[in-house]
Amino acid sequence: MQLGPAVAQTGAPPNAIGPDEALKRLVDGNARYAANTAANKDFSAGRAARAESQHPFAAIVSCADSRVAPELAFDQGPGELFVVRVAGNFVNTDGLASLEYGVKFLGIPLVMVLGHTNCGAVDATIKVLKDNAELPGHLPELVNSIKPAVEAAKKAGSDDLLNRAIIENVRHNVAELNKAEPIVSRLVSDGKVKVVGGLYDLATGKVELV
Ligand SMILES: [Zn+2]
């Protein structure tokens, strides 16, 4: 990775846009994807320029689920999205460090925490908490990270605990990022970066802001 501001020698970098414009690009790209009219198909275009530097316009915190593919879901080519993936799309210290690099050194104006329907990681957390079950290996750490969202969903008393917990998990991580010191919170309060939440519907391919 290149450390230091990745600014082109002449003029502004291509990702020098505001957070709202970045969000519009994601929303428009998702509409193309959901309609099966994706525009990004030429993956060799721009490869030589990308070898020199990267200027992604959005960072996505996505689940590791194989059915959620951010570049496809937002119809973006290589170099456009800076993606951090972990089952359950939560932000731990390493994920935060990646995002800090993205917003501070790459100049990314938008971060989206992207949950999805029928998330196995959230579902497993609900089951573990319900049955007091013990999971093998390092899975308990994953459950601990998702637990606050499940507890918030239970408190809200929803009929659909899984769906509610998935949304609470997105909102919880958006809130955590907004107050993540010292880098993200500062850029957010300066209006240079926005953090938003999205929910990807596995059945339709559509992303709804939550
Ligand atoms: Zn998932």
XYZ file of C-alpha atoms and ligand atoms in Angstrom:
211
model
C 0.000 0.000 0.000
C 1.111 3.481 -0.757
C 1.179 5.700 2.311
C 0.652 9.392 1.880
C -1.988 11.376 0.068
C -2.669 9.805 -3.289
C -3.186 13.022 -5.192
C -2.554 13.127 -8.895
C 0.200 15.469 -9.911
C -2.072 17.553 -12.042
C -5.540 18.584 -10.914
C -7.861 17.005 -8.382
C -8.015 13.216 -8.004
C -11.100 11.559 -9.530
C -12.561 10.824 -6.087
C -12.486 14.506 -5.049
C -16.290 14.598 -4.787
C -18.588 15.216 -1.827
C -20.170 12.430 0.245
C -23.604 13.051 -1.313
C -22.291 12.702 -4.862
C -20.515 9.495 -3.808
C -23.755 8.128 -2.361
C -25.584 8.989 -5.569
C -23.036 6.955 -7.537
C -23.696 3.960 -5.284
C -27.473 4.360 -5.531
C -27.366 4.719 -9.329
C -24.990 1.770 -9.668
C -27.209 -0.429 -7.533
C -30.220 0.489 -9.674
C -28.298 -0.673 -12.772
C -27.268 -3.908 -11.033
C -30.771 -4.690 -9.810
C -32.136 -4.054 -13.310
C -29.409 -6.298 -14.786
C -28.107 -3.411 -16.884
C -24.613 -3.156 -15.411
C -22.320 -0.744 -17.236
C -18.979 -1.913 -15.827
C -17.823 -4.783 -17.977
C -14.478 -3.666 -19.393
C -12.108 -4.536 -16.579
C -8.935 -3.781 -18.503
C -9.925 -0.156 -19.105
C -7.851 2.065 -16.849
C -5.666 -0.783 -15.636
C -2.399 1.015 -16.440
C -3.484 4.140 -14.533
C -4.689 2.015 -11.602
C -1.293 0.376 -11.357
C 0.081 3.782 -10.349
C -2.484 4.866 -7.769
C -6.002 4.299 -6.459
C -8.797 6.821 -5.958
C -11.822 4.921 -4.633
C -14.878 7.113 -4.000
C -16.533 4.923 -1.345
C -15.547 2.467 1.369
C -17.897 -0.432 2.030
C -18.009 -2.498 5.206
C -19.582 -5.689 3.905
C -20.382 -9.149 5.193
C -18.126 -11.950 3.912
C -21.272 -13.701 2.614
C -20.581 -15.013 -0.896
C -23.901 -13.652 -2.157
C -23.043 -10.047 -1.357
C -20.447 -8.701 -3.789
C -20.096 -4.924 -3.360
C -18.450 -4.152 -6.715
C -21.204 -6.059 -8.504
C -24.033 -4.785 -6.294
C -23.049 -1.165 -6.956
C -21.908 -1.757 -10.544
C -18.425 -0.371 -9.988
C -15.181 -1.314 -11.668
C -11.814 -1.979 -10.056
C -10.413 1.000 -8.185
C -13.806 2.503 -7.297
C -14.622 0.799 -3.984
C -12.445 0.200 -0.932
C -13.993 -2.848 0.665
C -13.572 -4.208 4.192
C -15.278 -7.561 4.620
C -15.946 -9.638 7.690
C -18.793 -12.026 8.461
C -21.427 -9.874 10.164
C -20.143 -6.560 8.691
C -18.993 -5.054 11.959
C -15.996 -2.798 12.499
C -13.215 -4.100 14.730
C -9.843 -2.432 15.299
C -8.263 -3.823 12.149
C -11.273 -2.877 10.064
C -11.203 0.614 11.538
C -7.519 0.945 10.683
C -8.290 0.020 7.075
C -11.075 2.602 6.947
C -8.820 5.221 8.517
C -6.294 4.597 5.776
C -9.075 4.919 3.214
C -10.544 8.200 4.422
C -7.319 9.888 5.481
C -4.804 8.788 2.875
C -6.982 7.900 -0.093
C -9.447 10.753 0.400
C -12.572 8.571 0.383
C -15.623 10.792 1.096
C -18.201 8.083 1.917
C -18.306 4.980 4.106
C -21.245 2.582 3.877
C -21.865 -0.206 6.381
C -23.695 -2.787 4.282
C -25.769 -5.452 5.984
C -27.885 -7.966 4.108
C -31.049 -9.972 4.514
C -30.799 -13.484 5.949
C -27.307 -12.899 7.400
C -25.958 -16.171 8.797
C -23.577 -14.432 11.214
C -26.396 -12.446 12.830
C -28.655 -15.505 12.833
C -25.946 -17.576 14.555
C -25.533 -14.863 17.183
C -29.268 -14.907 17.911
C -29.193 -18.701 18.306
C -26.102 -18.699 20.519
C -27.625 -16.104 22.831
C -30.948 -17.928 22.917
C -29.595 -21.410 23.618
C -26.479 -20.379 25.512
C -24.628 -22.495 22.976
C -20.877 -22.526 22.630
C -19.286 -22.219 19.239
C -15.896 -23.689 18.359
C -12.684 -21.896 17.465
C -12.739 -18.123 17.193
C -16.447 -17.901 16.411
C -17.288 -16.627 19.939
C -15.375 -13.419 19.117
C -17.586 -12.850 16.109
C -20.690 -13.438 18.226
C -19.463 -10.913 20.807
C -19.137 -8.247 18.127
C -22.698 -8.782 16.863
C -24.261 -9.205 20.315
C -25.044 -5.504 20.946
C -27.225 -5.432 17.825
C -29.166 -8.526 18.849
C -29.745 -7.089 22.313
C -30.970 -3.808 20.817
C -33.321 -5.703 18.510
C -34.724 -7.718 21.422
C -35.321 -4.516 23.362
C -37.210 -3.082 20.385
C -39.482 -6.144 20.550
C -39.712 -6.828 16.826
C -41.768 -9.661 15.279
C -38.867 -10.373 12.973
C -35.889 -10.554 15.302
C -33.379 -11.531 12.598
C -34.272 -8.680 10.261
C -34.372 -6.189 13.093
C -31.006 -7.366 14.444
C -29.465 -7.069 10.964
C -30.639 -3.445 10.758
C -29.559 -2.686 14.344
C -26.138 -4.149 13.516
C -25.774 -1.745 10.583
C -26.939 1.234 12.657
C -24.712 0.303 15.588
C -21.631 0.184 13.376
C -22.542 3.446 11.621
C -22.797 5.078 15.066
C -19.498 3.555 16.190
C -17.762 4.848 13.070
C -19.212 8.336 13.460
C -17.582 8.585 16.870
C -14.401 6.660 16.020
C -11.532 8.826 17.203
C -9.241 10.317 16.172
C -9.568 10.158 12.391
C -13.068 9.250 11.224
C -14.969 11.336 13.791
C -12.937 14.413 12.882
C -13.520 14.057 9.134
C -17.225 13.468 9.794
C -17.565 16.599 11.950
C -15.680 18.583 9.296
C -18.264 17.422 6.737
C -15.605 15.767 4.573
C -16.827 12.226 5.184
C -20.268 10.730 5.686
C -21.029 7.314 7.153
C -24.275 5.703 6.016
C -25.973 2.343 6.459
C -27.364 0.084 3.747
C -29.286 -3.179 3.621
C -28.760 -5.468 0.647
C -31.752 -7.620 -0.226
C -30.509 -11.008 -1.398
C -33.750 -11.664 -3.267
C -33.911 -8.454 -5.306
C -30.313 -7.210 -5.340
C -31.551 -3.831 -4.167
C -29.837 -1.796 -1.465
C -32.044 0.237 0.825
C -30.616 2.939 3.080
C -31.245 2.191 6.754
Zn -23.903 -12.024 6.479
